[in-house]
Amino acid sequence: MKSQIHTLILLMLMALGLNAQITTVGLIGSGTAGDWAADTDMTQSTTDPNVWTLTTTLKTGEAKFRANDAWDINWGSKSFPKGTGTQGGDNIPVFAGDYTITFNASTGVYDFDVDSDIGIIGSATPGGWDNDTDMYIDAADSNKYYIKLDLVAGAAKFRANDGWAVNWGSSAFPKGTGTQDGMDIPIANAGTYTITFNKSTGEYNFDQPAKFTRIGIIGSATAGGWDNDTDLVQDASNADIWRGDMTLKKGAVKFRADDAWALSWGGSAFPVGVAVEGGGDIAVPDSSRYILWLNTKTLAYTFIRADSINTVGIIGSGTPNGWDNDTDMLQDSLDDNLWTININLTSDEVKFRANNAWTINWGNKTFPSGKATQDGPNVPTLKGNFNVTFNSLTGEYKFDVVSNIGIIGSATDGGWDRDTDLYQDELDSNKYFHTLTLKAGAAKFRANNGWDINWGSVDFPTGTGTQGGMDIPIAQGGQYYITFDKSTGAYSFAEIVAYSSIGVIGTATSGGWDTDTDLTRDATNGDLWTARVDLTVGEIKFRADNAWVYDWGGTAFPAGTAVKGGANIAVPEAGKYLISFNTRTLAYSFTLIVPIM
């Protein structure tokens, strides 16, 4: 349900008028100069209006592309340095360095080309012997370079300034010391490697990610000293994240796998840094209780002094203060890790942060609950009044909607004792919705958690509830998208069905009424289907599995809520559109990317 709600937020935002043409594209995020507060504008190509470029310096962090200095249209992905951004996609992880960035607003394809004097070249690399793959400069030592790269079996060398005047090679693999004009380095096996190189010594290492069952921390600052590891706990929702909560002394620590030195990580930065395999000891400057994380995929680590968290606030475009100021939360009198707030939010994004600064901040892409991590992605929100709880020790959070309309009954989790509040529609305050798993039984809608105002009817799955009406019979258990209109009493229980394909069809498409144009299922949300499609003036419908058993139409354009077997959707303007359709909520949108003049 969490990812479906995230998607619904994006579709609601699209309904507010995203068919406007893209006039600017910028890069924003913790890895940019403007952080999450301001875009760094890109330059539009004079030959292709979809292509945008930017030369800039980035910090290690995250970034996204967005249009018109607003979150209505934004692109992201987990891939770096190349990838294809999708609407509302993940934050893009970026490394420190100087880059020339290209982005195509029509296809979402992007490329972060790092400006580096050291590259790797050879038959084992993506560029073969024709093109160097530039490496990243280590933030702590300008002689050291690194990159994570997919290689094939073959050969490679390191060289400077994309030329052969200065190059390093050796016959040793996976570790060795390259010399000027040395032998080609033999890459024994294809795979993903973390590659490090020191241009002052010629030392290099091709490291393939290792498999391990445990991650611990060891060192003079820990209770076990250098003799015994203190195990970290693997995050249940992200296997790459390992957490700890412990008292450390002034001293040194390292991370290592499976209580052995075969695989260990160190670093030179504190309290936040990027670890290096076999790196130096991490210096802990003060004795204190620390909350710490290690990401074994990115090797980013964080140490947070528990006593350094004086305040926790919620910040973001979904809050009354936007990204400029925190709205402070209240610390629990019995548990100093627990923070709460009642707050009015809009459909947008938020994060938690400590001490009104970005040094310590938490996020995750799930809503209404999840487990946030340091520098995690923004939390998507819905419009409404929420009781929010956050645990600064575990990162666990929950947004409980406070609504005057709920559903109750034997078919719900709360039975006849407790209402499940519904979310209020962004565009119509009379309409409410929720996605719930129900049991076979009965249900009613009611206001203000009481029986003074309640609606019921004998009809299912759609009907019109009346005051004090009969219990609504839920014919069979399943997952349902529920809608209710308190002004009319109209309700709907739409059972969620799995489809193998979703397409668009009609006179507005290239296939006419004969052939579907397939949409692509979102990798992280199986209910969301999207595609960039050239449309002409005409009519269009959505349908499943290339058949008329399940088809949907509507009367609204560019965005609306489809109806099964509904009217053809009229497309008034030709152009390339980003089409989105959610088979759970039936919300759809057509975002005009490039009009046909």
XYZ file of C-alpha atoms in Angstrom:
597
model
C 0.000 0.000 0.000
C 2.855 2.395 0.772
C 4.146 2.639 -2.769
C 0.594 2.963 -4.112
C -0.007 6.000 -1.913
C 3.266 7.525 -3.132
C 2.057 7.077 -6.684
C -1.341 8.554 -5.861
C 0.373 11.693 -4.607
C 2.130 12.125 -7.928
C -1.032 11.519 -9.910
C -2.979 14.013 -7.803
C -0.300 16.592 -8.446
C -0.532 15.888 -12.146
C -4.253 16.569 -11.948
C -3.489 20.135 -10.919
C -2.286 21.066 -14.390
C 0.894 19.322 -15.372
C 0.065 19.491 -19.070
C 1.956 22.793 -19.159
C 5.043 22.754 -21.355
C 8.429 22.328 -19.675
C 10.151 25.723 -19.690
C 13.152 24.997 -17.438
C 14.953 21.938 -16.085
C 17.188 22.051 -13.029
C 19.220 19.757 -10.796
C 18.398 19.758 -7.081
C 19.456 17.744 -4.031
C 21.921 17.330 -1.198
C 24.724 16.754 -3.712
C 24.202 20.153 -5.377
C 25.213 23.669 -4.374
C 21.602 24.615 -3.615
C 20.893 21.466 -1.586
C 17.159 20.638 -1.588
C 16.235 24.336 -1.354
C 17.149 25.631 -4.838
C 17.600 24.220 -8.356
C 20.801 24.611 -10.331
C 19.399 25.474 -13.747
C 20.460 23.496 -16.809
C 20.944 24.899 -20.331
C 18.542 23.893 -23.088
C 20.054 22.634 -26.349
C 19.616 24.918 -29.363
C 19.127 21.915 -31.673
C 16.964 19.622 -29.503
C 14.575 21.258 -26.973
C 14.390 18.001 -24.987
C 18.126 17.978 -24.197
C 19.502 19.929 -21.238
C 23.130 20.210 -20.080
C 24.976 21.439 -17.007
C 28.626 21.745 -15.970
C 28.843 21.790 -12.186
C 30.643 20.578 -9.071
C 28.777 18.025 -6.947
C 29.186 16.753 -3.407
C 28.603 13.141 -2.386
C 24.865 12.962 -1.779
C 21.669 12.736 -3.834
C 20.068 14.635 -6.697
C 17.010 14.770 -8.933
C 16.017 16.546 -12.118
C 12.882 18.663 -12.035
C 10.981 20.996 -14.347
C 9.942 24.608 -13.820
C 11.570 24.839 -10.341
C 8.741 22.759 -8.848
C 8.064 19.164 -7.796
C 5.072 18.710 -10.121
C 7.360 17.194 -12.764
C 10.537 15.521 -11.507
C 12.719 12.614 -12.573
C 14.868 10.202 -10.597
C 16.383 6.729 -10.562
C 18.713 4.607 -8.424
C 21.292 4.417 -11.258
C 24.535 6.430 -11.440
C 26.318 7.795 -13.449
C 23.928 6.847 -16.262
C 20.277 5.935 -16.126
C 16.721 6.695 -17.129
C 14.784 8.931 -14.769
C 11.072 8.344 -14.216
C 8.401 10.700 -12.866
C 8.692 10.749 -9.069
C 11.517 8.175 -9.221
C 14.176 7.548 -6.575
C 16.819 10.112 -5.664
C 19.941 9.664 -7.789
C 23.045 8.853 -5.689
C 25.966 11.093 -6.747
C 29.664 11.248 -5.899
C 31.795 14.322 -5.341
C 33.458 15.692 -8.472
C 33.253 18.041 -11.447
C 30.666 16.929 -13.998
C 29.188 17.648 -17.387
C 25.590 16.446 -17.051
C 23.162 15.760 -19.895
C 19.453 15.032 -19.491
C 16.677 14.306 -21.988
C 13.278 15.487 -20.721
C 11.464 13.373 -23.309
C 13.104 10.012 -22.620
C 14.366 10.602 -19.059
C 17.862 9.404 -20.086
C 20.702 11.098 -18.185
C 24.488 10.945 -17.994
C 26.805 12.350 -15.300
C 30.182 12.587 -17.069
C 32.860 13.224 -14.460
C 35.761 15.533 -15.349
C 38.765 13.537 -14.156
C 42.416 13.313 -15.190
C 42.549 9.557 -14.540
C 40.538 6.935 -16.420
C 40.451 3.203 -17.041
C 40.504 1.800 -20.562
C 40.675 -1.613 -22.230
C 38.732 -4.506 -23.727
C 37.280 -5.318 -20.302
C 35.747 -1.844 -19.894
C 32.504 -0.388 -21.359
C 34.518 1.900 -23.677
C 36.873 -0.796 -24.959
C 40.246 0.493 -26.126
C 38.597 3.541 -27.722
C 37.179 5.474 -24.758
C 38.323 5.991 -21.166
C 35.884 5.603 -18.298
C 36.793 8.474 -15.971
C 37.354 7.654 -12.299
C 36.299 9.688 -9.249
C 38.819 11.577 -7.107
C 38.892 10.590 -3.442
C 37.667 13.530 -1.369
C 40.332 12.882 1.281
C 43.361 12.250 -1.000
C 43.699 13.822 -4.465
C 46.149 11.067 -5.520
C 43.510 8.363 -5.067
C 40.725 7.470 -7.494
C 37.845 5.016 -7.425
C 34.868 3.771 -9.436
C 32.308 0.964 -9.345
C 32.165 -0.591 -12.807
C 30.808 -3.599 -14.700
C 33.677 -5.347 -16.485
C 33.907 -8.266 -18.880
C 36.775 -10.746 -19.061
C 39.606 -9.027 -20.920
C 42.326 -6.464 -20.225
C 42.583 -2.935 -18.842
C 45.031 -0.132 -18.066
C 44.930 3.155 -16.194
C 45.940 6.333 -18.003
C 46.019 10.100 -17.558
C 44.239 12.801 -19.588
C 42.735 10.359 -22.097
C 46.130 9.772 -23.701
C 48.974 7.246 -23.725
C 51.742 9.648 -22.672
C 51.153 8.630 -19.039
C 49.687 5.168 -18.438
C 50.025 2.377 -15.864
C 49.835 -1.384 -16.212
C 50.929 -4.651 -14.655
C 50.394 -8.388 -15.082
C 48.999 -8.730 -11.529
C 45.281 -9.157 -10.751
C 43.190 -8.298 -8.741
C 45.829 -6.229 -6.880
C 49.105 -4.825 -8.039
C 51.305 -1.806 -8.711
C 51.112 -0.347 -12.186
C 54.195 1.069 -13.878
C 54.613 3.430 -16.838
C 53.835 1.513 -20.061
C 53.446 -1.689 -18.020
C 51.654 -4.821 -19.192
C 47.879 -4.885 -19.720
C 46.108 -5.833 -16.494
C 44.313 -9.183 -17.058
C 40.688 -9.140 -15.870
C 40.077 -12.772 -15.036
C 36.293 -12.797 -14.677
C 33.359 -10.646 -15.707
C 31.558 -8.927 -12.839
C 30.906 -5.723 -10.935
C 34.104 -4.340 -9.385
C 34.960 -1.517 -7.020
C 38.222 -0.251 -8.523
C 40.759 1.918 -6.692
C 43.942 3.500 -8.085
C 46.708 5.667 -6.605
C 48.453 7.774 -9.251
C 51.369 8.623 -6.925
C 52.297 4.971 -6.280
C 50.615 3.109 -9.134
C 48.832 0.791 -6.665
C 45.467 -0.549 -7.785
C 42.792 -2.965 -6.602
C 39.865 -4.615 -8.397
C 37.489 -5.657 -5.647
C 34.378 -7.745 -6.276
C 31.616 -7.313 -3.677
C 31.837 -10.089 -1.132
C 29.012 -12.050 0.441
C 28.711 -11.973 4.202
C 26.254 -12.886 6.941
C 27.172 -10.363 9.650
C 28.576 -6.849 9.945
C 30.212 -5.602 13.131
C 32.240 -2.731 14.488
C 35.584 -3.264 16.226
C 38.316 -1.118 17.716
C 39.710 0.606 20.790
C 36.583 2.788 21.034
C 34.272 -0.240 21.403
C 33.530 -2.388 24.442
C 35.236 -5.376 22.796
C 38.380 -3.477 21.843
C 40.281 -4.924 18.912
C 39.476 -8.471 20.072
C 35.697 -8.758 19.713
C 33.222 -7.331 17.230
C 30.035 -5.602 18.330
C 27.461 -6.820 15.844
C 25.229 -4.402 13.948
C 21.603 -5.179 13.065
C 20.534 -5.559 9.444
C 17.617 -3.349 8.463
C 14.477 -5.358 7.740
C 13.465 -3.202 4.754
C 16.917 -2.577 3.225
C 19.450 -5.397 3.395
C 22.327 -3.003 2.630
C 21.757 -0.969 5.819
C 23.303 -2.132 9.116
C 22.562 -0.232 12.342
C 23.988 0.035 15.832
C 23.255 1.834 19.098
C 26.177 1.725 21.526
C 28.446 3.651 23.837
C 31.851 4.374 22.317
C 34.987 5.714 23.978
C 37.442 8.138 22.479
C 39.519 5.945 20.192
C 39.324 4.231 16.799
C 36.963 1.843 15.041
C 36.542 -0.085 11.800
C 33.693 -2.039 10.248
C 34.228 -5.649 9.284
C 32.296 -8.681 8.021
C 31.823 -12.058 9.720
C 34.190 -11.274 12.641
C 37.235 -11.515 10.378
C 39.754 -9.214 8.689
C 39.240 -10.737 5.243
C 36.717 -7.953 4.590
C 36.913 -4.712 6.549
C 36.244 -1.028 5.945
C 37.777 2.125 7.352
C 37.821 5.826 6.635
C 39.287 9.204 7.493
C 36.077 11.203 8.046
C 33.875 11.500 11.139
C 30.937 11.563 11.857
C 29.892 11.062 8.205
C 31.954 9.578 5.416
C 32.392 6.961 2.717
C 34.341 3.914 3.849
C 37.150 2.264 1.894
C 37.831 -1.452 1.960
C 40.923 -1.999 4.089
C 40.971 1.740 4.834
C 42.404 3.419 7.884
C 40.932 3.514 11.371
C 37.975 5.848 11.887
C 38.803 8.199 14.761
C 36.049 8.661 17.373
C 36.840 12.015 19.064
C 34.523 11.842 22.096
C 33.089 9.297 24.487
C 29.317 9.128 24.060
C 26.378 6.956 23.096
C 26.204 6.780 19.299
C 23.556 5.748 16.800
C 25.386 4.526 13.693
C 24.737 3.184 10.194
C 26.790 1.503 7.472
C 25.511 0.985 3.939
C 27.439 -1.980 2.542
C 26.431 -1.064 -1.009
C 27.478 2.586 -1.061
C 29.881 2.260 1.942
C 28.429 5.488 3.360
C 28.551 5.557 7.166
C 27.163 7.849 9.859
C 27.807 8.247 13.596
C 25.200 10.317 15.465
C 25.781 11.304 19.077
C 22.513 10.552 20.851
C 23.053 13.468 23.242
C 23.661 15.811 20.306
C 20.012 15.603 19.217
C 18.475 18.563 21.001
C 15.459 18.983 18.756
C 13.774 17.035 15.962
C 11.623 18.743 13.379
C 9.728 17.920 10.247
C 10.565 19.943 7.139
C 9.624 19.931 3.478
C 7.307 21.153 0.754
C 4.465 19.218 2.387
C 4.688 21.241 5.629
C 3.387 24.755 6.388
C 6.975 26.118 6.504
C 8.203 24.444 3.313
C 11.911 23.676 2.978
C 12.914 26.906 4.750
C 12.072 26.140 8.390
C 11.457 23.090 10.563
C 8.202 22.525 12.397
C 9.474 21.280 15.762
C 8.191 18.008 17.188
C 7.555 17.303 20.898
C 9.929 15.005 22.791
C 8.240 12.275 24.822
C 8.620 12.713 28.582
C 9.353 8.996 29.133
C 11.391 8.168 26.007
C 13.865 10.800 24.787
C 14.097 9.029 21.384
C 10.383 9.436 20.688
C 9.048 12.589 19.014
C 5.455 13.463 18.114
C 3.479 16.196 16.373
C 0.020 16.935 15.030
C 0.419 18.726 11.714
C -1.500 19.684 8.578
C 0.281 18.408 5.467
C -0.201 18.746 1.718
C 0.447 16.134 -0.956
C 4.180 16.601 -1.358
C 7.394 15.576 0.460
C 8.965 15.892 3.920
C 11.979 14.780 5.949
C 12.877 14.596 9.623
C 15.990 16.415 10.834
C 17.794 17.228 14.071
C 18.808 20.602 15.480
C 17.294 22.560 12.556
C 20.227 21.560 10.327
C 20.989 19.028 7.594
C 23.921 17.399 9.417
C 21.522 14.818 10.867
C 18.426 14.103 8.793
C 16.269 11.083 8.097
C 14.111 9.965 5.196
C 12.576 7.048 3.361
C 10.308 6.785 0.319
C 7.464 4.910 2.081
C 4.199 6.375 3.414
C 2.366 6.346 5.826
C 4.963 4.404 7.822
C 8.510 3.171 7.450
C 12.042 3.238 8.804
C 14.070 6.330 7.899
C 17.838 6.440 7.405
C 20.427 9.229 7.466
C 20.199 11.219 4.207
C 17.431 8.904 3.023
C 14.983 9.954 0.276
C 12.169 12.394 0.933
C 9.017 10.946 2.504
C 5.956 11.390 0.217
C 2.830 12.723 1.952
C -0.881 13.106 1.349
C -3.030 16.117 2.180
C -4.630 15.975 5.614
C -4.199 16.366 9.339
C -1.808 13.775 10.792
C -0.534 12.602 14.149
C 3.122 11.909 13.357
C 5.480 9.819 15.499
C 9.216 9.453 14.908
C 11.898 7.487 16.761
C 15.333 9.097 16.408
C 17.001 5.890 17.620
C 15.452 3.381 15.222
C 14.311 5.746 12.473
C 10.778 4.322 12.628
C 7.993 6.747 11.753
C 4.238 6.729 11.261
C 1.747 9.232 9.854
C -1.734 8.531 11.308
C -4.377 10.494 9.425
C -6.934 12.338 11.549
C -10.119 12.292 9.476
C -13.767 12.985 10.190
C -14.809 10.081 7.952
C -13.929 6.456 8.632
C -14.995 2.907 7.823
C -15.936 0.411 10.517
C -17.271 -3.127 10.694
C -16.525 -6.828 10.953
C -14.834 -6.737 7.542
C -12.203 -4.227 8.754
C -9.129 -4.687 10.953
C -10.739 -2.618 13.711
C -13.956 -4.624 13.706
C -16.958 -2.779 15.140
C -14.754 -1.217 17.844
C -12.433 1.087 15.910
C -12.758 3.199 12.755
C -10.124 3.159 10.042
C -9.838 6.791 8.948
C -10.097 7.594 5.240
C -7.929 10.101 3.358
C -9.585 13.276 2.093
C -9.395 13.880 -1.654
C -6.972 16.634 -2.644
C -9.416 18.216 -5.104
C -12.835 17.643 -3.486
C -13.261 17.900 0.293
C -16.453 15.797 0.148
C -14.615 12.778 -1.232
C -12.528 10.259 0.729
C -10.467 7.203 -0.187
C -8.276 4.407 1.169
C -6.721 1.123 0.078
C -7.542 -1.621 2.591
C -7.476 -5.386 2.958
C -10.946 -6.519 4.026
C -12.420 -9.783 5.245
C -15.797 -11.174 4.228
C -18.262 -9.460 6.559
C -19.977 -6.100 6.860
C -19.008 -2.424 7.002
C -20.401 1.086 7.305
C -19.080 4.612 6.844
C -19.428 7.049 9.719
C -18.386 10.550 10.795
C -16.323 11.648 13.792
C -15.895 8.093 15.158
C -19.501 8.042 16.346
C -22.904 6.715 15.341
C -24.717 10.061 15.166
C -23.915 10.259 11.444
C -23.391 7.003 9.556
C -24.077 5.635 6.100
C -25.032 2.159 4.944
C -26.766 0.225 2.165
C -27.381 -3.349 1.048
C -25.525 -2.782 -2.250
C -21.998 -4.035 -3.019
C -19.489 -3.262 -4.534
C -21.049 0.128 -5.402
C -24.010 1.937 -3.971
C -25.366 5.006 -2.216
C -25.338 4.962 1.566
C -28.160 6.552 3.537
C -28.217 7.825 7.124
C -28.637 4.840 9.455
C -28.835 2.492 6.459
C -28.192 -1.248 6.467
C -24.717 -2.721 6.881
C -22.827 -2.945 3.579
C -22.180 -6.650 2.833
C -18.568 -7.346 1.850
C -19.041 -10.377 -0.350
C -15.505 -11.723 -0.185
C -12.179 -10.900 1.373
C -9.511 -9.133 -0.659
C -7.713 -5.883 -1.229
C -9.973 -2.991 -2.192
C -9.618 0.620 -3.251
C -12.489 2.309 -1.369
C -14.043 5.670 -2.241
C -16.818 7.546 -0.416
C -18.615 10.873 -1.027
C -20.112 12.323 2.156
C -22.256 14.812 0.211
C -24.095 12.127 -1.787
C -23.396 8.915 0.145
C -22.028 7.286 -3.027
C -19.373 4.621 -2.395
C -17.319 2.087 -4.277
C -15.257 -0.970 -3.317
C -12.958 -1.657 -6.291
C -11.192 -4.993 -5.912
C -7.588 -4.875 -7.043
C -6.885 -7.233 -9.958
C -3.468 -8.234 -11.347
C -2.842 -7.626 -15.046
C -0.024 -8.862 -17.279
C -0.140 -5.772 -19.517
C -1.799 -2.358 -19.711
C -2.036 -0.371 -22.926
C -3.712 2.596 -24.543
C -5.821 2.234 -27.657
C -7.883 4.546 -29.864
C -7.819 6.993 -32.745
C -5.344 9.206 -30.871
C -2.731 6.415 -30.941
C -0.623 5.094 -33.806
C -2.372 1.704 -33.577
C -5.880 3.136 -33.787
C -8.598 0.901 -32.352
C -6.813 -2.232 -33.662
C -3.524 -2.345 -31.726
C -2.648 -1.406 -28.141
C 0.355 0.766 -27.350
C 1.769 -0.873 -24.231
C 2.614 1.039 -21.084
C 5.487 -0.013 -18.806
C 4.876 -1.298 -15.295
C 6.791 0.703 -12.671
C 9.647 -1.343 -11.181
C 8.769 -0.381 -7.580
C 4.972 -0.088 -7.872
C 3.142 -2.818 -9.740
C -0.053 -0.737 -9.964
C 1.538 2.166 -11.837
C 1.932 2.001 -15.623
C 3.629 4.762 -17.618
C 4.908 5.520 -21.117
C 5.952 8.408 -23.322
C 3.641 8.216 -26.319
C 3.075 10.338 -29.443
C -0.653 11.144 -29.667
C -2.787 12.910 -32.252
C -6.089 14.701 -31.721
C -8.628 11.933 -31.158
C -9.921 9.481 -28.550
C -8.210 6.997 -26.277
C -8.935 4.345 -23.637
C -6.919 2.177 -21.290
C -7.309 -1.593 -21.385
C -5.724 -4.708 -19.902
C -4.119 -7.698 -21.570
C -4.958 -6.455 -25.112
C -8.634 -7.327 -24.627
C -11.936 -5.610 -23.854
C -12.630 -7.658 -20.713
C -11.073 -4.850 -18.664
C -11.109 -1.369 -20.169
C -11.345 2.089 -18.656
C -12.352 5.500 -19.913
C -13.249 8.918 -18.583
C -14.536 12.384 -19.382
C -11.685 14.440 -17.885
C -8.451 15.514 -19.591
C -5.521 15.829 -18.903
C -6.142 14.034 -15.612
C -8.980 12.264 -13.876
C -10.252 9.031 -12.381
C -11.173 6.376 -14.930
C -14.336 4.291 -14.901
C -14.465 0.640 -15.969
C -16.106 0.575 -19.386
C -16.304 4.376 -19.297
C -16.442 6.868 -22.143
C -13.585 7.437 -24.571
C -11.103 10.036 -23.311
C -10.825 12.966 -25.725
C -7.266 14.122 -26.558
C -7.563 17.766 -27.697
C -3.946 18.455 -28.671
C -1.320 16.464 -30.569
C 2.096 15.941 -29.013
C 4.372 13.655 -27.007
C 2.749 12.836 -23.667
C 3.886 11.178 -20.459
C 0.913 8.902 -19.729
C 0.351 7.485 -16.245
C -2.372 5.064 -15.162
C -2.841 3.480 -11.741
C -4.833 0.245 -11.920
C -5.530 0.405 -8.189
C -6.853 3.962 -7.868
C -7.828 4.304 -11.580
C -6.240 7.761 -11.536
C -4.746 8.754 -14.884
C -2.875 11.710 -16.316
C -1.568 12.926 -19.663
C 1.397 15.290 -19.210
C 2.253 17.164 -22.409
C 6.035 17.044 -22.814
C 6.436 18.354 -26.355
C 3.524 19.806 -28.352
C 3.372 19.292 -32.105
C 3.449 22.774 -33.595
